[in-house]
mmCIF file of C-alpha atoms and ligand atoms in Angstrom:
data_model
loop_
_atom_site.group_PDB
_atom_site.id
_atom_site.type_symbol
_atom_site.label_atom_id
_atom_site.label_comp_id
_atom_site.label_asym_id
_atom_site.label_seq_id
_atom_site.Cartn_x
_atom_site.Cartn_y
_atom_site.Cartn_z
ATOM 1 C CA MET A 19 70.893 127.934 121.256
ATOM 2 C CA LEU A 20 74.247 128.203 123.001
ATOM 3 C CA THR A 21 75.608 124.856 124.187
ATOM 4 C CA SER A 22 78.224 124.001 126.768
ATOM 5 C CA ILE A 23 80.353 121.173 128.073
ATOM 6 C CA LYS A 24 78.615 119.974 131.238
ATOM 7 C CA ALA A 25 81.303 117.563 132.435
ATOM 8 C CA VAL A 26 84.414 115.739 131.313
ATOM 9 C CA GLY A 27 85.095 112.061 132.049
ATOM 10 C CA THR A 28 88.073 109.849 131.272
ATOM 11 C CA HIS A 29 89.310 106.317 131.475
ATOM 12 C CA VAL A 30 92.717 104.815 130.721
ATOM 13 C CA PRO A 31 93.720 101.156 130.789
ATOM 14 C CA GLN A 32 95.737 99.929 133.762
ATOM 15 C CA GLY A 33 98.608 98.527 131.711
ATOM 16 C CA VAL A 34 101.643 100.823 131.526
ATOM 17 C CA LEU A 35 104.332 100.692 128.830
ATOM 18 C CA THR A 36 107.385 102.690 129.854
ATOM 19 C CA ASN A 37 110.244 103.990 127.765
ATOM 20 C CA ALA A 38 112.449 101.430 129.493
ATOM 21 C CA ASP A 39 110.083 98.684 128.265
ATOM 22 C CA LEU A 40 110.375 100.034 124.715
ATOM 23 C CA GLU A 41 114.160 100.032 124.968
ATOM 24 C CA ARG A 42 113.911 96.266 125.300
ATOM 25 C CA MET A 43 111.564 95.936 122.307
ATOM 26 C CA VAL A 44 113.034 98.177 119.620
ATOM 27 C CA GLU A 45 116.273 100.045 118.850
ATOM 28 C CA THR A 46 115.641 103.211 120.846
ATOM 29 C CA SER A 47 116.571 104.793 124.161
ATOM 30 C CA ALA A 48 114.463 106.184 126.988
ATOM 31 C CA THR A 49 116.462 109.401 126.707
ATOM 32 C CA TRP A 50 115.735 109.767 122.971
ATOM 33 C CA ILE A 51 112.008 109.246 123.515
ATOM 34 C CA ARG A 52 111.880 111.716 126.421
ATOM 35 C CA GLU A 53 113.921 114.401 124.677
ATOM 36 C CA ARG A 54 112.292 114.099 121.224
ATOM 37 C CA THR A 55 108.659 113.566 122.329
ATOM 38 C CA GLY A 56 108.282 114.416 126.040
ATOM 39 C CA ILE A 57 106.723 110.988 126.616
ATOM 40 C CA LEU A 58 107.713 108.929 129.659
ATOM 41 C CA GLU A 59 105.058 106.223 129.525
ATOM 42 C CA ARG A 60 101.785 105.326 127.845
ATOM 43 C CA ARG A 61 98.811 103.167 128.776
ATOM 44 C CA ILE A 62 98.244 99.924 126.920
ATOM 45 C CA ALA A 63 94.931 98.084 126.682
ATOM 46 C CA ALA A 64 94.805 94.412 127.619
ATOM 47 C CA PRO A 65 94.192 91.935 124.760
ATOM 48 C CA ASN A 66 90.546 91.579 125.802
ATOM 49 C CA GLU A 67 90.041 95.330 126.379
ATOM 50 C CA GLY A 68 88.550 97.181 123.417
ATOM 51 C CA ALA A 69 87.733 100.759 122.458
ATOM 52 C CA THR A 70 84.130 100.175 123.571
ATOM 53 C CA ASP A 71 85.240 99.115 127.071
ATOM 54 C CA LEU A 72 87.309 102.283 127.505
ATOM 55 C CA ALA A 73 84.520 104.438 126.040
ATOM 56 C CA VAL A 74 81.871 103.076 128.397
ATOM 57 C CA MET A 75 84.016 103.847 131.448
ATOM 58 C CA ALA A 76 84.799 107.385 130.238
ATOM 59 C CA ALA A 77 81.119 108.020 129.423
ATOM 60 C CA GLU A 78 80.026 106.787 132.843
ATOM 61 C CA ASP A 79 82.584 109.068 134.471
ATOM 62 C CA ALA A 80 81.333 112.085 132.471
ATOM 63 C CA LEU A 81 77.676 111.283 133.228
ATOM 64 C CA SER A 82 78.308 110.898 136.929
ATOM 65 C CA ARG A 83 80.210 114.187 137.074
ATOM 66 C CA ALA A 84 77.303 115.856 135.221
ATOM 67 C CA GLY A 85 74.801 114.303 137.643
ATOM 68 C CA LEU A 86 72.991 112.645 134.716
ATOM 69 C CA ARG A 87 71.806 109.132 133.914
ATOM 70 C CA PRO A 88 72.451 107.617 130.472
ATOM 71 C CA GLN A 89 68.708 107.930 129.755
ATOM 72 C CA ASP A 90 69.041 111.699 130.158
ATOM 73 C CA THR A 91 71.123 111.817 126.972
ATOM 74 C CA ASP A 92 69.641 111.401 123.496
ATOM 75 C CA LEU A 93 72.690 111.375 121.224
ATOM 76 C CA ILE A 94 76.040 109.574 121.193
ATOM 77 C CA VAL A 95 78.765 110.804 118.835
ATOM 78 C CA LEU A 96 81.836 108.635 119.174
ATOM 79 C CA SER A 97 85.165 109.184 117.534
ATOM 80 C CA THR A 98 87.691 106.390 117.098
ATOM 81 C CA SER A 99 90.211 105.005 114.638
ATOM 82 C CA THR A 100 90.210 101.658 116.404
ATOM 83 C CA PRO A 101 86.588 100.493 116.625
ATOM 84 C CA ASP A 102 85.994 96.962 117.882
ATOM 85 C CA SER A 103 84.208 96.213 114.604
ATOM 86 C CA THR A 104 83.372 98.062 111.405
ATOM 87 C CA PHE A 105 79.763 97.548 112.404
ATOM 88 C CA PRO A 106 77.971 97.718 114.691
ATOM 89 C CA SER A 107 79.579 101.041 115.453
ATOM 90 C CA CYS A 108 81.411 101.580 118.701
ATOM 91 C CA ALA A 109 78.762 104.209 119.524
ATOM 92 C CA ALA A 110 75.965 101.646 119.167
ATOM 93 C CA ARG A 111 77.908 99.210 121.359
ATOM 94 C CA VAL A 112 78.341 101.918 124.010
ATOM 95 C CA GLN A 113 74.660 102.809 123.772
ATOM 96 C CA GLU A 114 73.705 99.183 124.407
ATOM 97 C CA ARG A 115 76.059 98.919 127.400
ATOM 98 C CA LEU A 116 74.728 102.169 128.899
ATOM 99 C CA SER A 117 71.059 101.465 128.051
ATOM 100 C CA ALA A 118 71.000 104.924 126.478
ATOM 101 C CA ARG A 119 68.730 106.006 123.636
ATOM 102 C CA GLY A 120 68.634 108.236 120.563
ATOM 103 C CA PRO A 121 70.923 108.209 117.535
ATOM 104 C CA ALA A 122 74.422 106.820 118.059
ATOM 105 C CA PHE A 123 77.148 106.833 115.433
ATOM 106 C CA ASP A 124 80.897 106.794 114.943
ATOM 107 C CA ILE A 125 82.912 109.427 113.171
ATOM 108 C CA GLN A 126 86.482 109.015 111.986
ATOM 109 C CA ALA A 127 88.771 112.007 111.689
ATOM 110 C CA ALA A 128 91.798 110.417 113.379
ATOM 111 C CA CYS A 129 93.284 112.641 116.100
ATOM 112 C CA SER A 130 90.918 115.497 115.180
ATOM 113 C CA GLY A 131 87.923 113.243 115.781
ATOM 114 C CA PHE A 132 87.026 114.533 119.228
ATOM 115 C CA LEU A 133 86.739 118.084 117.882
ATOM 116 C CA TYR A 134 84.694 116.880 114.909
ATOM 117 C CA GLY A 135 82.412 115.098 117.394
ATOM 118 C CA LEU A 136 82.135 118.146 119.625
ATOM 119 C CA SER A 137 81.177 120.289 116.641
ATOM 120 C CA VAL A 138 78.501 117.771 115.560
ATOM 121 C CA ALA A 139 77.063 117.625 119.073
ATOM 122 C CA ASP A 140 77.159 121.415 119.349
ATOM 123 C CA GLN A 141 75.023 121.607 116.198
ATOM 124 C CA PHE A 142 72.568 118.875 117.254
ATOM 125 C CA VAL A 143 72.036 120.384 120.696
ATOM 126 C CA GLY A 144 72.237 123.953 119.423
ATOM 127 C CA SER A 145 69.453 123.325 116.927
ATOM 128 C CA GLY A 146 67.272 121.561 119.506
ATOM 129 C CA GLU A 147 67.574 118.242 117.630
ATOM 130 C CA ALA A 148 69.091 116.687 120.771
ATOM 131 C CA ARG A 149 68.799 117.722 124.419
ATOM 132 C CA GLN A 150 71.992 116.280 125.884
ATOM 133 C CA ALA A 151 74.739 114.582 123.908
ATOM 134 C CA LEU A 152 77.625 112.335 124.839
ATOM 135 C CA VAL A 153 80.770 112.989 122.822
ATOM 136 C CA ILE A 154 83.356 110.261 123.240
ATOM 137 C CA GLY A 155 86.904 109.814 121.941
ATOM 138 C CA THR A 156 88.329 106.337 122.474
ATOM 139 C CA GLU A 157 91.418 104.551 121.160
ATOM 140 C CA THR A 158 93.311 101.299 121.438
ATOM 141 C CA LEU A 159 96.086 102.457 119.123
ATOM 142 C CA THR A 160 98.629 100.036 120.562
ATOM 143 C CA LYS A 161 96.662 97.310 118.748
ATOM 144 C CA ILE A 162 97.548 98.895 115.378
ATOM 145 C CA VAL A 163 101.128 99.894 116.138
ATOM 146 C CA ASN A 164 104.033 97.973 114.682
ATOM 147 C CA PHE A 165 106.277 97.466 117.699
ATOM 148 C CA LYS A 166 109.238 96.985 115.348
ATOM 149 C CA ASP A 167 108.882 100.515 113.908
ATOM 150 C CA ARG A 168 110.644 102.876 116.302
ATOM 151 C CA GLY A 169 109.328 105.897 114.380
ATOM 152 C CA THR A 170 105.756 105.181 115.507
ATOM 153 C CA CYS A 171 105.653 102.676 118.375
ATOM 154 C CA VAL A 172 107.213 105.038 120.921
ATOM 155 C CA VAL A 173 104.552 107.674 120.342
ATOM 156 C CA PHE A 174 101.104 106.098 120.676
ATOM 157 C CA GLY A 175 99.023 105.012 123.682
ATOM 158 C CA ASP A 176 95.482 103.978 124.618
ATOM 159 C CA GLY A 177 92.721 105.814 126.485
ATOM 160 C CA ALA A 178 89.298 107.408 126.317
ATOM 161 C CA GLY A 179 87.655 110.710 127.173
ATOM 162 C CA ALA A 180 84.036 111.831 127.085
ATOM 163 C CA VAL A 181 82.055 115.006 127.575
ATOM 164 C CA VAL A 182 78.391 115.757 128.041
ATOM 165 C CA VAL A 183 77.154 118.608 125.849
ATOM 166 C CA GLY A 184 73.906 120.313 126.820
ATOM 167 C CA PRO A 185 72.216 123.710 126.602
ATOM 168 C CA SER A 186 74.159 126.493 128.275
ATOM 169 C CA SER A 187 72.682 127.455 131.614
ATOM 170 C CA ASP A 188 74.528 130.707 132.253
ATOM 171 C CA GLY A 189 75.419 132.228 128.884
ATOM 172 C CA ALA A 190 78.851 130.606 128.756
ATOM 173 C CA GLY A 191 79.606 127.719 126.425
ATOM 174 C CA ILE A 192 80.903 126.772 122.991
ATOM 175 C CA ARG A 193 81.539 129.972 121.048
ATOM 176 C CA SER A 194 82.949 128.565 117.811
ATOM 177 C CA CYS A 195 84.217 125.454 116.097
ATOM 178 C CA VAL A 196 86.306 125.323 112.938
ATOM 179 C CA LEU A 197 87.092 122.062 111.153
ATOM 180 C CA GLY A 198 89.327 121.358 108.193
ATOM 181 C CA SER A 199 90.631 118.574 106.023
ATOM 182 C CA ASP A 200 93.227 118.266 103.274
ATOM 183 C CA GLY A 201 93.105 114.840 101.671
ATOM 184 C CA GLN A 202 96.277 115.612 99.737
ATOM 185 C CA GLY A 203 98.230 114.868 102.922
ATOM 186 C CA GLY A 204 96.677 111.413 103.242
ATOM 187 C CA ASP A 205 99.962 109.596 102.673
ATOM 188 C CA LEU A 206 101.727 111.340 105.576
ATOM 189 C CA ILE A 207 99.974 109.175 108.144
ATOM 190 C CA TYR A 208 97.839 106.172 107.355
ATOM 191 C CA VAL A 209 96.944 102.653 108.435
ATOM 192 C CA ALA A 210 97.663 99.739 106.070
ATOM 193 C CA PRO A 211 97.687 95.965 106.508
ATOM 194 C CA GLY A 212 101.004 94.641 107.786
ATOM 195 C CA ALA A 213 102.963 91.944 105.947
ATOM 196 C CA PRO A 214 101.225 88.532 105.916
ATOM 197 C CA THR A 215 102.484 86.059 108.503
ATOM 198 C CA PRO A 216 102.395 82.245 108.506
ATOM 199 C CA GLU A 217 99.374 82.578 110.832
ATOM 200 C CA GLY A 218 97.419 84.672 108.317
ATOM 201 C CA PRO A 219 97.066 88.222 106.960
ATOM 202 C CA GLY A 220 99.092 90.955 108.670
ATOM 203 C CA ARG A 221 97.247 93.110 111.170
ATOM 204 C CA PRO A 222 96.722 96.801 110.338
ATOM 205 C CA GLU A 223 99.655 99.078 111.174
ATOM 206 C CA ILE A 224 100.212 102.827 111.447
ATOM 207 C CA HIS A 225 102.662 104.357 108.956
ATOM 208 C CA MET A 226 103.836 107.917 109.465
ATOM 209 C CA ASP A 227 106.222 110.452 107.981
ATOM 210 C CA GLY A 228 106.951 111.919 111.404
ATOM 211 C CA ARG A 229 109.011 114.877 110.210
ATOM 212 C CA LYS A 230 106.414 116.115 107.710
ATOM 213 C CA VAL A 231 103.544 115.614 110.146
ATOM 214 C CA PHE A 232 105.540 117.547 112.749
ATOM 215 C CA ARG A 233 105.903 120.534 110.414
ATOM 216 C CA PHE A 234 102.231 120.503 109.469
ATOM 217 C CA ALA A 235 101.209 120.173 113.127
ATOM 218 C CA THR A 236 103.068 123.221 114.398
ATOM 219 C CA GLU A 237 101.568 125.387 111.659
ATOM 220 C CA ILE A 238 97.996 124.127 111.839
ATOM 221 C CA LEU A 239 97.693 124.284 115.643
ATOM 222 C CA ALA A 240 98.415 128.013 115.529
ATOM 223 C CA GLN A 241 96.343 128.658 112.413
ATOM 224 C CA ALA A 242 93.237 126.764 113.595
ATOM 225 C CA THR A 243 93.431 128.438 117.018
ATOM 226 C CA LEU A 244 93.469 131.901 115.449
ATOM 227 C CA GLU A 245 90.636 131.032 113.024
ATOM 228 C CA ALA A 246 88.404 129.718 115.799
ATOM 229 C CA LEU A 247 89.133 132.788 117.948
ATOM 230 C CA GLU A 248 88.294 135.124 115.093
ATOM 231 C CA LYS A 249 85.030 133.262 114.446
ATOM 232 C CA ALA A 250 84.182 133.513 118.149
ATOM 233 C CA GLY A 251 85.144 137.182 118.381
ATOM 234 C CA VAL A 252 87.520 136.391 121.253
ATOM 235 C CA ALA A 253 91.033 137.856 121.507
ATOM 236 C CA LEU A 254 94.019 135.565 121.999
ATOM 237 C CA GLU A 255 95.015 137.656 125.038
ATOM 238 C CA ASP A 256 91.717 136.704 126.701
ATOM 239 C CA VAL A 257 92.415 132.964 126.434
ATOM 240 C CA SER A 258 93.576 131.454 129.707
ATOM 241 C CA LEU A 259 94.132 127.900 128.508
ATOM 242 C CA ILE A 260 94.826 126.109 125.231
ATOM 243 C CA VAL A 261 94.280 122.355 125.241
ATOM 244 C CA PRO A 262 96.089 120.977 122.190
ATOM 245 C CA HIS A 263 96.129 117.446 120.833
ATOM 246 C CA GLN A 264 98.942 115.663 122.659
ATOM 247 C CA ALA A 265 101.160 114.417 119.828
ATOM 248 C CA ASN A 266 104.615 115.567 120.874
ATOM 249 C CA ALA A 267 105.706 117.989 123.619
ATOM 250 C CA ARG A 268 107.925 119.761 121.072
ATOM 251 C CA ILE A 269 104.942 120.348 118.777
ATOM 252 C CA ILE A 270 103.059 121.926 121.688
ATOM 253 C CA GLU A 271 106.048 124.133 122.555
ATOM 254 C CA ALA A 272 106.489 125.178 118.914
ATOM 255 C CA ALA A 273 102.773 126.039 118.607
ATOM 256 C CA ALA A 274 102.969 128.190 121.761
ATOM 257 C CA LYS A 275 105.944 130.035 120.324
ATOM 258 C CA ARG A 276 104.208 130.543 116.968
ATOM 259 C CA LEU A 277 101.135 131.945 118.753
ATOM 260 C CA GLY A 278 103.272 134.043 121.080
ATOM 261 C CA VAL A 279 101.643 132.673 124.223
ATOM 262 C CA ALA A 280 103.422 131.639 127.418
ATOM 263 C CA PRO A 281 104.212 127.908 127.608
ATOM 264 C CA GLU A 282 102.014 127.579 130.721
ATOM 265 C CA VAL A 283 98.930 128.530 128.669
ATOM 266 C CA MET A 284 99.284 125.195 126.857
ATOM 267 C CA VAL A 285 98.132 122.030 128.606
ATOM 268 C CA ASN A 286 100.720 119.286 128.243
ATOM 269 C CA ASN A 287 100.168 115.879 129.826
ATOM 270 C CA ILE A 288 101.822 113.793 127.123
ATOM 271 C CA ALA A 289 104.441 112.442 129.562
ATOM 272 C CA GLN A 290 101.962 110.011 131.133
ATOM 273 C CA TYR A 291 99.856 108.971 128.138
ATOM 274 C CA GLY A 292 101.699 109.538 124.865
ATOM 275 C CA ASN A 293 99.545 110.277 121.831
ATOM 276 C CA THR A 294 96.087 108.813 122.476
ATOM 277 C CA SER A 295 94.721 110.351 119.267
ATOM 278 C CA THR A 296 91.070 111.344 119.626
ATOM 279 C CA ALA A 297 91.139 110.765 123.406
ATOM 280 C CA SER A 298 94.002 113.153 124.082
ATOM 281 C CA ILE A 299 92.097 116.448 124.287
ATOM 282 C CA PRO A 300 89.460 115.309 126.827
ATOM 283 C CA LEU A 301 92.207 113.543 128.829
ATOM 284 C CA ALA A 302 94.226 116.769 128.944
ATOM 285 C CA LEU A 303 91.159 118.924 129.673
ATOM 286 C CA ARG A 304 90.170 116.688 132.599
ATOM 287 C CA GLU A 305 93.665 116.964 134.057
ATOM 288 C CA ALA A 306 93.616 120.748 133.712
ATOM 289 C CA ILE A 307 90.271 120.867 135.549
ATOM 290 C CA ASP A 308 91.602 118.595 138.314
ATOM 291 C CA ALA A 309 94.679 120.806 138.645
ATOM 292 C CA GLY A 310 92.453 123.845 139.233
ATOM 293 C CA ARG A 311 93.524 125.489 135.969
ATOM 294 C CA VAL A 312 89.938 126.089 134.772
ATOM 295 C CA ALA A 313 87.526 128.589 136.344
ATOM 296 C CA ALA A 314 83.993 129.614 135.392
ATOM 297 C CA GLY A 315 84.076 132.311 132.726
ATOM 298 C CA ASP A 316 87.535 131.377 131.388
ATOM 299 C CA PHE A 317 88.056 131.254 127.642
ATOM 300 C CA ILE A 318 89.588 127.960 126.533
ATOM 301 C CA VAL A 319 90.683 126.735 123.117
ATOM 302 C CA LEU A 320 90.632 123.041 122.242
ATOM 303 C CA VAL A 321 92.733 122.419 119.131
ATOM 304 C CA GLY A 322 93.977 119.363 117.278
ATOM 305 C CA PHE A 323 95.175 117.805 114.043
ATOM 306 C CA GLY A 324 95.524 114.336 112.675
ATOM 307 C CA ALA A 325 95.560 111.945 109.777
ATOM 308 C CA GLY A 326 93.561 112.952 106.747
ATOM 309 C CA LEU A 327 95.076 115.414 107.095
ATOM 310 C CA THR A 328 92.442 116.872 109.384
ATOM 311 C CA TRP A 329 92.289 119.606 111.995
ATOM 312 C CA GLY A 330 89.862 121.429 114.228
ATOM 313 C CA ALA A 331 89.566 124.006 116.988
ATOM 314 C CA CYS A 332 86.782 125.000 119.370
ATOM 315 C CA VAL A 333 86.618 128.103 121.546
ATOM 316 C CA LEU A 334 84.558 127.843 124.676
ATOM 317 C CA GLN A 335 83.838 129.916 127.702
ATOM 318 C CA TRP A 336 83.847 127.591 130.661
ATOM 319 C CA GLU A 337 80.465 127.320 132.343
ATOM 320 C CA GLY A 338 79.911 127.524 136.068
ATOM 321 C CA GLY A 339 77.674 125.055 137.891
ATOM 322 C CA GLY A 340 77.623 121.589 136.370
ATOM 323 C CA ALA A 341 80.854 122.089 134.424
ATOM 324 C CA ALA A 342 82.833 123.091 137.500
ATOM 325 C CA PRO A 343 85.405 120.631 138.859
ATOM 326 C CA ASN A 344 83.968 118.112 141.304
HETATM 327 N N1 LIG B 30 114.595 106.102 118.876
HETATM 328 C C1 LIG B 30 115.811 106.470 118.454
HETATM 329 N N2 LIG B 30 116.028 107.085 117.287
HETATM 330 C C2 LIG B 30 114.952 107.325 116.512
HETATM 331 C C3 LIG B 30 113.661 106.963 116.889
HETATM 332 C C4 LIG B 30 113.499 106.324 118.125
HETATM 333 N N3 LIG B 30 112.287 105.942 118.593
HETATM 334 N N4 LIG B 30 112.786 107.346 115.928
HETATM 335 C C5 LIG B 30 113.532 107.933 114.978
HETATM 336 N N5 LIG B 30 114.821 107.906 115.324
HETATM 337 C C6 LIG B 30 115.967 108.432 114.594
HETATM 338 C C7 LIG B 30 115.744 108.485 113.098
HETATM 339 O O1 LIG B 30 116.048 107.264 112.492
HETATM 340 C C8 LIG B 30 116.690 109.595 112.697
HETATM 341 O O2 LIG B 30 117.970 109.075 112.608
HETATM 342 P P1 LIG B 30 118.968 109.605 111.469
HETATM 343 O O3 LIG B 30 119.167 111.079 111.758
HETATM 344 O O4 LIG B 30 120.187 108.769 111.690
HETATM 345 O O5 LIG B 30 118.282 109.355 110.158
HETATM 346 C C9 LIG B 30 116.656 110.539 113.873
HETATM 347 O O6 LIG B 30 116.176 109.772 114.996
HETATM 348 C C10 LIG B 30 115.728 111.716 113.680
HETATM 349 O O7 LIG B 30 114.506 111.228 113.128
HETATM 350 P P2 LIG B 30 113.254 112.144 112.953
HETATM 351 O O8 LIG B 30 112.168 111.346 112.312
HETATM 352 O O9 LIG B 30 113.693 113.433 112.324
HETATM 353 O O10 LIG B 30 112.909 112.380 114.486
HETATM 354 P P3 LIG B 30 111.984 113.494 115.082
HETATM 355 O O11 LIG B 30 112.736 114.332 116.001
HETATM 356 O O12 LIG B 30 111.165 114.136 114.009
HETATM 357 O O13 LIG B 30 111.003 112.612 115.987
HETATM 358 C C11 LIG B 30 108.750 111.809 115.875
HETATM 359 C C12 LIG B 30 110.197 111.597 115.413
HETATM 360 C C13 LIG B 30 108.713 111.693 117.380
HETATM 361 C C14 LIG B 30 107.867 110.758 115.244
HETATM 362 C C15 LIG B 30 108.324 113.256 115.446
HETATM 363 O O14 LIG B 30 108.620 113.433 114.088
HETATM 364 C C16 LIG B 30 106.879 113.515 115.657
HETATM 365 O O15 LIG B 30 106.414 113.593 116.773
HETATM 366 N N6 LIG B 30 106.136 113.751 114.560
HETATM 367 C C17 LIG B 30 104.749 114.100 114.639
HETATM 368 C C18 LIG B 30 103.947 112.877 114.928
HETATM 369 C C19 LIG B 30 102.514 113.263 115.035
HETATM 370 O O16 LIG B 30 102.174 114.351 115.413
HETATM 371 N N7 LIG B 30 101.671 112.353 114.671
HETATM 372 C C20 LIG B 30 100.294 112.717 114.675
HETATM 373 C C21 LIG B 30 99.558 111.538 114.610
HETATM 374 S S1 LIG B 30 97.978 112.078 114.421
HETATM 375 C C22 LIG B 30 96.948 110.852 114.054
HETATM 376 O O17 LIG B 30 96.002 111.153 113.372
HETATM 377 C C23 LIG B 30 97.109 109.472 114.581
#
């Protein structure tokens, strides 16, 4: 059965961390951050605000836009690298808060996680195993960033996005998903415990070889896009929008060049949010819908990469009706 995205919801924390704020925290400059990443500010979760809190708000937004109640869904697939606890899963916590039912589980594929989740939901709903699924990407990355490491702390932000996946109602929908992983690149970006402090063990921190990840990213965004299009039998020329993982504006520009598409085909909202990992694609898709850049029948590619190394791409034809902007 063909499935489709019925609605897209988002939620970002209220706290804003600007480049000027970072200038006061670490040896950097607002100009360097803007020119090298395209980021102007990012959202930062409050100390008592967790990935579950953001996920619940994004899920409620998606459900309300789809005109559904939580009980109308029967699967929650949640992607995060920053769960509030190892267990129960963030998905189970969200399920409890929403009073939803059916299986609920977390997946972890770093920044590719949303696409992994979408592919899982596509298969559950496509096979009839689930009727309507919630796919959520949620992150509080600023809780695992070392704010003394200028190579990482300027890049990451917090946020959540969610979509409802259900059976296609008009023949449009998800046409293909491709996923990939290469564990050999595991040391290019990883989370490890920070140095112990007098107060106790160090908290986990992101480590990244930015230059090598950058190179990988520009190649894989183009490659995964083309693979997913080939699998879907859709020509690149017929794609009206590509929604890439928002890691760095220069990566997005380089991927557009490599694909030979006009820069305006790529959605780029990194300036306001930074890299929100698994939340970045639904956040960017929602903004594209709000900006009137998505019409029924359009072919769209969602494409991302992340730690693992992992990557994924999904081709979809945007559905009319429930999936239309509201
Ligand atoms: N402010 C000022 N100078 C800086 C900063 C900073 N914040 N960060 C690095 N620099 C300096 C470096 O020290 C270096 O100085 P040097 O030439 O004197 O040695 C110089 O700037 C250039 O450093 P690069 O690392 O080459 O900078 P680059 O232009 O590559 O930008 C960045 C760094 C933004 C991290 C970039 O490499 C990048 O975006 N990489 C990809 C990151 C990414 O996609 N991550 C995905 C995460 S996915 C996931 O799963 C979570």
